mmCIF file of C-alpha atoms in Angstrom:
data_model
loop_
_atom_site.group_PDB
_atom_site.id
_atom_site.type_symbol
_atom_site.label_atom_id
_atom_site.label_comp_id
_atom_site.label_asym_id
_atom_site.label_seq_id
_atom_site.Cartn_x
_atom_site.Cartn_y
_atom_site.Cartn_z
ATOM 1 C CA MET A 15 -0.065 0.051 0.043
ATOM 2 C CA TRP A 16 1.089 3.701 -1.123
ATOM 3 C CA THR A 17 1.700 5.964 2.058
ATOM 4 C CA GLN A 18 2.470 9.202 2.421
ATOM 5 C CA GLN A 19 5.167 7.899 4.944
ATOM 6 C CA ALA A 20 6.192 5.426 2.407
ATOM 7 C CA PHE A 21 7.227 8.177 -0.121
ATOM 8 C CA GLY A 22 7.740 11.108 1.564
ATOM 9 C CA GLY A 23 4.289 12.457 0.057
ATOM 10 C CA TRP A 24 3.442 12.790 -3.655
ATOM 11 C CA ARG A 25 1.706 16.016 -2.986
ATOM 12 C CA PRO A 26 2.591 19.920 -1.930
ATOM 13 C CA TRP A 27 2.518 19.895 1.548
ATOM 14 C CA ALA A 28 -0.346 22.414 2.274
ATOM 15 C CA LEU A 29 -2.567 19.346 1.271
ATOM 16 C CA ALA A 30 -1.087 17.619 3.873
ATOM 17 C CA VAL A 31 -2.441 20.303 6.279
ATOM 18 C CA CYS A 32 -5.758 20.590 4.674
ATOM 19 C CA ALA A 33 -8.579 22.889 5.852
ATOM 20 C CA LEU A 34 -11.926 24.642 5.387
ATOM 21 C CA MET A 35 -11.577 27.915 3.562
ATOM 22 C CA ALA A 36 -15.230 29.800 2.655
ATOM 23 C CA LEU A 37 -14.589 30.976 -1.216
ATOM 24 C CA ASP A 38 -15.144 34.575 -1.448
ATOM 25 C CA PRO A 39 -17.947 35.827 -4.099
ATOM 26 C CA GLY A 40 -15.823 39.303 -5.055
ATOM 27 C CA TRP A 41 -12.924 37.613 -6.230
ATOM 28 C CA ALA A 42 -14.212 37.733 -9.584
ATOM 29 C CA GLN A 43 -14.100 41.809 -9.410
ATOM 30 C CA THR A 44 -11.662 41.911 -7.573
ATOM 31 C CA THR A 45 -9.614 45.251 -8.139
ATOM 32 C CA ALA A 46 -6.592 47.096 -6.718
ATOM 33 C CA PRO A 47 -8.643 49.728 -3.744
ATOM 34 C CA ALA A 48 -7.894 53.090 -3.271
ATOM 35 C CA GLY A 49 -4.498 54.047 -2.845
ATOM 36 C CA THR A 50 -2.907 51.426 -4.070
ATOM 37 C CA THR A 51 -0.609 50.950 -6.786
ATOM 38 C CA ALA A 52 -1.025 47.979 -9.455
ATOM 39 C CA ALA A 53 1.853 45.880 -9.877
ATOM 40 C CA PRO A 54 4.003 46.206 -12.800
ATOM 41 C CA ALA A 55 3.269 44.363 -15.978
ATOM 42 C CA GLN A 56 5.872 40.676 -15.547
ATOM 43 C CA SER A 57 6.176 37.586 -17.019
ATOM 44 C CA LEU A 58 4.934 34.150 -15.840
ATOM 45 C CA ASN A 59 8.736 33.009 -14.579
ATOM 46 C CA GLN A 60 9.074 36.099 -12.796
ATOM 47 C CA TRP A 61 5.942 36.066 -10.949
ATOM 48 C CA LEU A 62 6.841 32.352 -10.193
ATOM 49 C CA ASP A 63 10.998 33.787 -9.369
ATOM 50 C CA ARG A 64 9.578 36.093 -7.416
ATOM 51 C CA LEU A 65 6.468 33.805 -5.461
ATOM 52 C CA GLN A 66 9.450 31.123 -4.976
ATOM 53 C CA ASP A 67 12.169 33.407 -3.559
ATOM 54 C CA ALA A 68 9.311 34.591 -0.660
ATOM 55 C CA SER A 69 8.658 31.253 0.358
ATOM 56 C CA ARG A 70 12.421 30.502 0.897
ATOM 57 C CA ARG A 71 13.321 33.653 2.561
ATOM 58 C CA ARG A 72 10.750 35.198 4.809
ATOM 59 C CA ALA A 73 10.123 33.395 8.178
ATOM 60 C CA TYR A 74 6.537 33.671 9.554
ATOM 61 C CA ILE A 75 3.782 32.356 11.580
ATOM 62 C CA GLY A 76 0.523 31.447 10.321
ATOM 63 C CA THR A 77 -2.804 29.360 10.623
ATOM 64 C CA PHE A 78 -3.176 27.712 7.247
ATOM 65 C CA VAL A 79 -6.284 26.132 5.545
ATOM 66 C CA VAL A 80 -7.403 24.622 2.756
ATOM 67 C CA SER A 81 -10.201 22.273 1.583
ATOM 68 C CA ALA A 82 -10.427 19.671 -0.957
ATOM 69 C CA GLY A 83 -13.818 17.914 -1.942
ATOM 70 C CA SER A 84 -15.560 17.151 1.384
ATOM 71 C CA ALA A 85 -11.692 17.318 3.081
ATOM 72 C CA MET A 86 -11.484 19.947 5.833
ATOM 73 C CA ALA A 87 -8.813 20.018 7.602
ATOM 74 C CA ALA A 88 -6.167 23.373 9.311
ATOM 75 C CA SER A 89 -2.959 23.869 10.677
ATOM 76 C CA LYS A 90 -0.423 25.915 11.871
ATOM 77 C CA ILE A 91 2.959 26.918 10.270
ATOM 78 C CA TRP A 92 5.947 28.090 11.993
ATOM 79 C CA HIS A 93 8.819 28.940 9.167
ATOM 80 C CA VAL A 94 12.521 30.408 9.686
ATOM 81 C CA CYS A 95 14.975 30.886 7.443
ATOM 82 C CA ASP A 96 19.030 31.955 7.312
ATOM 83 C CA GLY A 97 20.659 32.158 3.965
ATOM 84 C CA THR A 98 21.673 28.996 3.649
ATOM 85 C CA GLN A 99 19.209 26.189 5.366
ATOM 86 C CA GLN A 100 15.220 26.700 5.603
ATOM 87 C CA MET A 101 13.373 25.192 8.652
ATOM 88 C CA GLU A 102 9.684 24.725 9.374
ATOM 89 C CA ARG A 103 7.044 23.348 11.860
ATOM 90 C CA ILE A 104 4.077 22.607 10.797
ATOM 91 C CA ASP A 105 0.912 21.663 14.065
ATOM 92 C CA SER A 106 -2.579 19.506 13.222
ATOM 93 C CA LEU A 107 -5.454 21.503 14.222
ATOM 94 C CA THR A 108 -8.101 19.318 12.657
ATOM 95 C CA GLY A 109 -8.327 15.405 12.946
ATOM 96 C CA THR A 110 -4.606 13.105 13.692
ATOM 97 C CA ALA A 111 -2.242 15.192 15.771
ATOM 98 C CA ARG A 112 0.773 14.944 14.670
ATOM 99 C CA THR A 113 4.018 17.639 14.367
ATOM 100 C CA THR A 114 6.032 17.227 11.091
ATOM 101 C CA LEU A 115 9.403 19.902 11.078
ATOM 102 C CA ARG A 116 11.156 19.883 7.954
ATOM 103 C CA ARG A 117 15.140 21.128 7.609
ATOM 104 C CA ASN A 118 15.410 21.586 4.238
ATOM 105 C CA ASP A 119 15.028 18.237 2.395
ATOM 106 C CA GLU A 120 15.237 16.393 6.265
ATOM 107 C CA VAL A 121 11.335 15.514 7.510
ATOM 108 C CA LEU A 122 10.795 14.605 11.031
ATOM 109 C CA THR A 123 6.564 13.905 11.258
ATOM 110 C CA PHE A 124 5.856 13.084 15.226
ATOM 111 C CA VAL A 125 2.516 11.027 15.645
ATOM 112 C CA PRO A 126 1.510 10.966 19.484
ATOM 113 C CA GLU A 127 -1.040 8.934 19.265
ATOM 114 C CA SER A 128 1.057 6.144 18.081
ATOM 115 C CA ARG A 129 4.693 7.770 19.472
ATOM 116 C CA VAL A 130 6.106 6.651 16.093
ATOM 117 C CA ALA A 131 8.026 9.377 13.701
ATOM 118 C CA TRP A 132 8.534 8.718 10.368
ATOM 119 C CA ALA A 133 12.426 10.382 9.532
ATOM 120 C CA GLU A 134 11.919 11.075 5.939
ATOM 121 C CA LYS A 135 14.063 13.161 2.709
ATOM 122 C CA ARG A 136 11.862 14.296 0.550
ATOM 123 C CA ASP A 137 13.740 15.848 -2.891
ATOM 124 C CA ALA A 138 11.500 14.670 -5.629
ATOM 125 C CA LEU A 139 9.195 17.486 -6.001
ATOM 126 C CA ARG A 140 9.385 21.033 -3.622
ATOM 127 C CA PRO A 141 5.393 22.911 -3.002
ATOM 128 C CA PHE A 142 4.129 24.904 -4.914
ATOM 129 C CA PRO A 143 5.216 28.228 -5.357
ATOM 130 C CA ASP A 144 8.784 26.833 -4.376
ATOM 131 C CA GLN A 145 8.317 25.018 -7.788
ATOM 132 C CA ILE A 146 9.991 23.242 -9.715
ATOM 133 C CA LYS A 147 11.924 24.793 -12.549
ATOM 134 C CA THR A 148 11.793 22.476 -16.078
ATOM 135 C CA PRO A 149 15.241 22.361 -18.181
ATOM 136 C CA GLY A 150 14.678 24.844 -20.654
ATOM 137 C CA ASN A 151 12.106 26.578 -18.680
ATOM 138 C CA ALA A 152 9.268 25.896 -21.062
ATOM 139 C CA ILE A 153 6.453 26.731 -18.752
ATOM 140 C CA GLU A 154 5.468 30.167 -20.241
ATOM 141 C CA GLU A 155 4.626 27.445 -23.225
ATOM 142 C CA TYR A 156 2.054 25.885 -21.588
ATOM 143 C CA TYR A 157 0.773 28.467 -19.112
ATOM 144 C CA SER A 158 0.330 32.104 -19.084
ATOM 145 C CA VAL A 159 -0.430 34.883 -17.046
ATOM 146 C CA ARG A 160 -2.469 37.924 -15.888
ATOM 147 C CA LEU A 161 -3.094 40.439 -12.915
ATOM 148 C CA LEU A 162 -6.397 40.792 -11.628
ATOM 149 C CA GLY A 163 -5.407 43.147 -9.564
ATOM 150 C CA VAL A 164 -5.245 43.328 -5.701
ATOM 151 C CA ASP A 165 -6.816 41.464 -2.513
ATOM 152 C CA ARG A 166 -6.470 40.922 0.978
ATOM 153 C CA VAL A 167 -6.069 37.992 2.165
ATOM 154 C CA ALA A 168 -5.326 37.748 6.515
ATOM 155 C CA GLY A 169 -4.964 41.117 6.643
ATOM 156 C CA VAL A 170 -2.277 42.250 3.780
ATOM 157 C CA ASP A 171 -2.380 43.285 0.625
ATOM 158 C CA ALA A 172 -2.028 40.340 -2.168
ATOM 159 C CA ASP A 173 -1.418 40.349 -6.262
ATOM 160 C CA VAL A 174 -4.284 38.672 -7.445
ATOM 161 C CA LEU A 175 -2.574 36.372 -10.565
ATOM 162 C CA GLN A 176 -4.130 34.235 -13.380
ATOM 163 C CA ILE A 177 -2.105 31.260 -14.594
ATOM 164 C CA LEU A 178 -4.190 29.633 -17.182
ATOM 165 C CA PRO A 179 -3.030 26.963 -19.416
ATOM 166 C CA ARG A 180 -2.571 26.410 -22.899
ATOM 167 C CA ASP A 181 -4.359 23.133 -23.682
ATOM 168 C CA THR A 182 -6.154 20.283 -21.329
ATOM 169 C CA LEU A 183 -3.695 18.801 -19.714
ATOM 170 C CA ARG A 184 -3.428 20.712 -16.909
ATOM 171 C CA PHE A 185 -5.425 22.949 -14.706
ATOM 172 C CA GLY A 186 -5.342 26.597 -13.725
ATOM 173 C CA TYR A 187 -4.576 28.877 -10.978
ATOM 174 C CA ARG A 188 -5.102 31.952 -9.084
ATOM 175 C CA VAL A 189 -2.455 32.670 -6.438
ATOM 176 C CA TRP A 190 -2.900 35.274 -4.657
ATOM 177 C CA SER A 191 1.325 36.939 -3.369
ATOM 178 C CA GLU A 192 2.276 39.361 -0.699
ATOM 179 C CA LYS A 193 2.426 42.925 -2.241
ATOM 180 C CA GLN A 194 5.375 43.709 0.267
ATOM 181 C CA THR A 195 7.145 40.019 0.181
ATOM 182 C CA GLY A 196 5.788 37.942 -2.449
ATOM 183 C CA LEU A 197 4.603 35.406 -0.505
ATOM 184 C CA ALA A 198 1.672 33.477 -1.573
ATOM 185 C CA VAL A 199 -1.184 33.682 0.817
ATOM 186 C CA LYS A 200 -3.593 31.731 -0.860
ATOM 187 C CA MET A 201 -4.064 30.024 -4.042
ATOM 188 C CA GLN A 202 -7.077 28.315 -5.934
ATOM 189 C CA THR A 203 -6.900 25.388 -8.272
ATOM 190 C CA LEU A 204 -9.575 25.548 -11.274
ATOM 191 C CA ASP A 205 -10.774 23.148 -13.437
ATOM 192 C CA GLY A 206 -11.339 23.797 -17.191
ATOM 193 C CA GLN A 207 -14.438 25.983 -17.242
ATOM 194 C CA GLY A 208 -12.535 28.137 -14.767
ATOM 195 C CA GLN A 209 -14.543 26.758 -11.736
ATOM 196 C CA VAL A 210 -12.885 26.560 -7.662
ATOM 197 C CA ILE A 211 -12.355 22.752 -7.040
ATOM 198 C CA GLU A 212 -9.893 23.385 -4.532
ATOM 199 C CA GLN A 213 -8.380 26.368 -2.735
ATOM 200 C CA MET A 214 -5.861 26.710 0.180
ATOM 201 C CA ALA A 215 -5.016 30.084 1.931
ATOM 202 C CA PHE A 216 -3.910 31.891 5.274
ATOM 203 C CA SER A 217 -6.719 33.004 7.671
ATOM 204 C CA GLU A 218 -4.164 34.640 9.341
ATOM 205 C CA LEU A 219 -0.407 35.379 8.955
ATOM 206 C CA GLN A 220 2.952 37.309 11.285
ATOM 207 C CA LEU A 221 5.226 38.211 8.311
ATOM 208 C CA ASP A 222 9.019 38.747 9.496
ATOM 209 C CA ALA A 223 7.757 36.935 12.886
ATOM 210 C CA PRO A 224 10.683 35.936 15.216
ATOM 211 C CA VAL A 225 11.283 32.365 14.183
ATOM 212 C CA LYS A 226 14.605 30.688 15.989
ATOM 213 C CA MET A 227 16.044 28.510 14.086
ATOM 214 C CA GLU A 228 17.699 27.039 17.316
ATOM 215 C CA THR A 229 14.378 26.948 18.749
ATOM 216 C CA LEU A 230 13.335 24.147 15.578
ATOM 217 C CA SER A 231 16.011 22.535 16.119
ATOM 218 C CA ARG A 232 16.236 21.552 19.188
ATOM 219 C CA GLN A 233 11.859 20.512 19.400
ATOM 220 C CA MET A 234 13.362 18.157 15.961
ATOM 221 C CA ALA A 235 16.192 16.555 18.039
ATOM 222 C CA LYS A 236 13.813 15.715 21.116
ATOM 223 C CA THR A 237 12.519 11.797 20.060
ATOM 224 C CA GLU A 238 12.473 10.532 23.466
ATOM 225 C CA GLY A 239 9.915 8.170 24.000
ATOM 226 C CA TYR A 240 9.363 7.956 19.674
ATOM 227 C CA LYS A 241 9.517 4.564 17.736
ATOM 228 C CA ILE A 242 11.651 6.926 14.666
ATOM 229 C CA LEU A 243 10.404 5.093 11.818
ATOM 230 C CA ARG A 244 12.865 5.613 8.012
ATOM 231 C CA PRO A 245 11.369 3.926 5.094
ATOM 232 C CA ARG A 246 13.921 2.673 3.262
ATOM 233 C CA LEU A 247 13.844 4.669 -0.554
ATOM 234 C CA ASN A 248 16.325 3.914 -3.504
ATOM 235 C CA LYS A 249 17.368 6.394 -5.831
ATOM 236 C CA THR A 250 16.470 5.323 -8.947
ATOM 237 C CA THR A 251 15.760 5.508 -13.399
ATOM 238 C CA ALA A 252 12.450 4.080 -14.910
ATOM 239 C CA ASP A 253 14.571 3.511 -17.771
ATOM 240 C CA ALA A 254 17.180 0.544 -14.329
ATOM 241 C CA GLN A 255 13.078 -0.660 -13.257
ATOM 242 C CA GLY A 256 12.673 -1.728 -16.779
ATOM 243 C CA TRP A 257 9.323 0.978 -17.535
ATOM 244 C CA ARG A 258 9.930 3.809 -20.632
ATOM 245 C CA LEU A 259 6.305 6.312 -21.386
ATOM 246 C CA ARG A 260 6.486 5.087 -25.339
ATOM 247 C CA GLN A 261 4.951 8.634 -25.889
ATOM 248 C CA GLU A 262 5.984 11.507 -23.445
ATOM 249 C CA VAL A 263 3.210 13.931 -21.656
ATOM 250 C CA PRO A 264 3.794 17.602 -23.381
ATOM 251 C CA GLY A 265 4.955 19.429 -20.878
ATOM 252 C CA PHE A 266 5.667 16.691 -18.172
ATOM 253 C CA LEU A 267 9.281 15.539 -17.874
ATOM 254 C CA GLY A 268 10.693 13.008 -15.113
ATOM 255 C CA MET A 269 12.375 14.247 -12.438
ATOM 256 C CA ALA A 270 12.719 12.052 -9.801
ATOM 257 C CA ALA A 271 11.924 8.173 -9.506
ATOM 258 C CA HIS A 272 12.432 5.343 -6.217
ATOM 259 C CA THR A 273 12.137 2.102 -5.066
ATOM 260 C CA ARG A 274 11.388 1.108 -2.216
ATOM 261 C CA GLY A 275 13.092 -2.208 -0.194
ATOM 262 C CA ASP A 276 15.938 -4.117 -0.811
ATOM 263 C CA PRO A 277 17.713 -2.288 -3.657
ATOM 264 C CA ALA A 278 19.823 -5.450 -4.608
ATOM 265 C CA ALA A 279 16.046 -6.847 -4.780
ATOM 266 C CA PRO A 280 15.765 -7.668 -9.047
ATOM 267 C CA ALA A 281 14.638 -4.415 -11.104
ATOM 268 C CA GLY A 282 10.500 -4.030 -11.645
ATOM 269 C CA SER A 283 10.419 -6.198 -7.985
ATOM 270 C CA LEU A 284 10.238 -3.732 -5.970
ATOM 271 C CA PRO A 285 7.576 -0.874 -5.669
ATOM 272 C CA MET A 286 8.009 2.513 -7.200
ATOM 273 C CA GLN A 287 7.487 5.575 -7.441
ATOM 274 C CA TRP A 288 7.949 8.180 -11.021
ATOM 275 C CA VAL A 289 7.636 11.524 -10.117
ATOM 276 C CA PHE A 290 6.491 14.106 -13.553
ATOM 277 C CA SER A 291 6.530 17.578 -13.492
ATOM 278 C CA ASP A 292 5.314 20.481 -15.878
ATOM 279 C CA GLY A 293 6.991 23.350 -13.235
ATOM 280 C CA LEU A 294 3.522 23.607 -11.713
ATOM 281 C CA SER A 295 1.303 20.601 -12.043
ATOM 282 C CA SER A 296 2.986 16.960 -10.953
ATOM 283 C CA VAL A 297 2.279 13.600 -11.079
ATOM 284 C CA SER A 298 3.297 10.566 -9.346
ATOM 285 C CA LEU A 299 3.386 6.700 -11.205
ATOM 286 C CA PHE A 300 3.511 4.240 -8.782
ATOM 287 C CA VAL A 301 3.968 0.814 -10.287
ATOM 288 C CA GLU A 302 4.503 -2.286 -7.835
ATOM 289 C CA PRO A 303 4.531 -6.010 -9.010
ATOM 290 C CA PHE A 304 0.570 -7.639 -9.073
ATOM 291 C CA ASP A 305 -1.257 -9.540 -6.455
ATOM 292 C CA ALA A 306 -3.723 -11.916 -6.871
ATOM 293 C CA GLN A 307 -3.775 -12.262 -2.650
ATOM 294 C CA ARG A 308 -4.654 -8.601 -2.890
ATOM 295 C CA HIS A 309 -8.173 -7.332 -3.370
ATOM 296 C CA ARG A 310 -8.015 -4.346 -6.024
ATOM 297 C CA GLN A 311 -10.676 -2.998 -8.664
ATOM 298 C CA GLU A 312 -9.722 -0.540 -11.830
ATOM 299 C CA GLY A 313 -11.192 2.693 -12.409
ATOM 300 C CA HIS A 314 -10.612 6.702 -11.398
ATOM 301 C CA SER A 315 -11.048 8.607 -8.039
ATOM 302 C CA VAL A 316 -11.268 11.732 -7.059
ATOM 303 C CA MET A 317 -10.659 14.316 -4.382
ATOM 304 C CA GLY A 318 -10.766 17.797 -5.500
ATOM 305 C CA ALA A 319 -8.327 18.690 -7.791
ATOM 306 C CA THR A 320 -6.472 15.288 -6.755
ATOM 307 C CA HIS A 321 -7.651 12.521 -9.802
ATOM 308 C CA THR A 322 -6.266 8.540 -9.205
ATOM 309 C CA LEU A 323 -6.699 6.102 -11.934
ATOM 310 C CA THR A 324 -5.812 1.911 -10.719
ATOM 311 C CA ARG A 325 -5.515 -0.502 -13.635
ATOM 312 C CA ARG A 326 -3.774 -3.678 -14.180
ATOM 313 C CA VAL A 327 -0.077 -3.315 -16.694
ATOM 314 C CA GLY A 328 0.652 -6.814 -17.379
ATOM 315 C CA GLU A 329 2.292 -8.326 -14.286
ATOM 316 C CA HIS A 330 2.140 -5.081 -12.564
ATOM 317 C CA TRP A 331 -0.168 -2.569 -10.874
ATOM 318 C CA LEU A 332 -0.374 0.747 -12.058
ATOM 319 C CA THR A 333 -1.055 3.516 -9.474
ATOM 320 C CA ALA A 334 -1.573 7.075 -11.296
ATOM 321 C CA MET A 335 -1.917 10.626 -8.796
ATOM 322 C CA GLY A 336 -1.774 13.898 -9.671
ATOM 323 C CA GLU A 337 -3.412 17.611 -9.092
ATOM 324 C CA VAL A 338 -4.240 17.270 -12.922
ATOM 325 C CA PRO A 339 -7.780 15.892 -15.380
ATOM 326 C CA PRO A 340 -8.408 13.043 -15.665
ATOM 327 C CA ALA A 341 -7.150 12.379 -19.526
ATOM 328 C CA THR A 342 -3.888 13.887 -18.174
ATOM 329 C CA LEU A 343 -3.632 10.781 -15.930
ATOM 330 C CA ARG A 344 -5.155 8.669 -19.201
ATOM 331 C CA GLN A 345 -1.875 9.243 -21.375
ATOM 332 C CA PHE A 346 0.363 8.083 -18.671
ATOM 333 C CA ALA A 347 -1.486 4.928 -18.213
ATOM 334 C CA GLN A 348 -1.567 4.122 -22.303
ATOM 335 C CA SER A 349 2.089 5.110 -23.033
ATOM 336 C CA LEU A 350 3.538 3.435 -19.675
ATOM 337 C CA GLU A 351 5.087 0.072 -20.967
ATOM 338 C CA ARG A 352 7.675 -2.687 -19.452
ATOM 339 C CA LEU A 353 10.866 -3.031 -21.057
ATOM 340 C CA ARG A 354 12.054 -6.492 -20.532
#
C-alpha cells in the first residue's frame, strides 16, 4: 500500500495540512483598493521567481487552511530561514494530531497517538510555489499569466494572478501574492470551466515573525519516547527498473524515481514511484508487482483537484495520481510500458 510515509508524500505540503476556507464570492470583481499601486507587468517566470524566493527567504507564523472536495483541516505553521537553510514546523489542528518538522529536505513527522516518528527525505518535488523549474524553462509554453488586481487575505494586500493552461492537460490557478514580500498567501486550483475545485490560504499570518532556527532544531532533535521509522527509499531510474513511456505527455518531464525495499532486489520487483512535473503540476506513477491475493479494482477517483487512476499493466499494478485532469492520467497510463 502506498502511503505518504512510504514515499515522503507526492502532493504539495499544503494538502497535507488542508483545511476549509470559504470562497470569497467577490473574487471575480477583484480590483485594486483606493491608494494601492498596481504591480508592474511581469512574465510568468518572473512571478514564479518572486513567489519562490519569498517562500524560501521569509520568516512567518500563520494558520493555513485548505478545502479539497469534502476534506477539511487546518494547521499552524512556523517558518524560518537563515540564507543557507530553512526550517519549518507544521502542527495539525484537525484530525489526527501530528507535528512535522522540516530542515531543508530532512523531514521528521511525530504522531503522538502512536508514539511513532517518520524520518524521511523529500527531494523529489518542491511544494508550490517553491516549484520545480523544468529544464529549458519551458513553463510559459504551457501556461499564461495575467494580473487581476489587488485583494486582501489574512490582513495583507496581495496581487491576484490568474495562471491559465494553454491546453487541456493541466489545471489553472489563481494565486494571491503578498505585495511587499511576494509570499503566496492564497491559491485556488481551477478546472477547465474556471470553477474552483480546491483552495488553500492563510487565515492569519505574521510576516517577519521571531521564529528561531535553534528552537526548531531542538524540537526536531527531541525524539525521546518515539519509535523512529525510516522508510527504505532508493534513488533509481525508470529505465533501470525496466519501464518507459512510449510517448511523452506534453510538458511533463521525469524528475525523480525511487523504489522501496532492498536495493539488491531484481529490477521491477520493488514498488516504484516515478515523479513528473511541468513546473507547476505534478504526476506520480506508482508501480508495483501484481498480487492476486490483494483485492483491487481498476477505476478512477477524485478528491478536490487530485485525480487517481488505477489499472493493471501486465504483471504489475499502476496507480497514477496527480493534480491534473483525468485525461492526463490516462495518457500516462496508456503510454507506460514494460521494457523487460
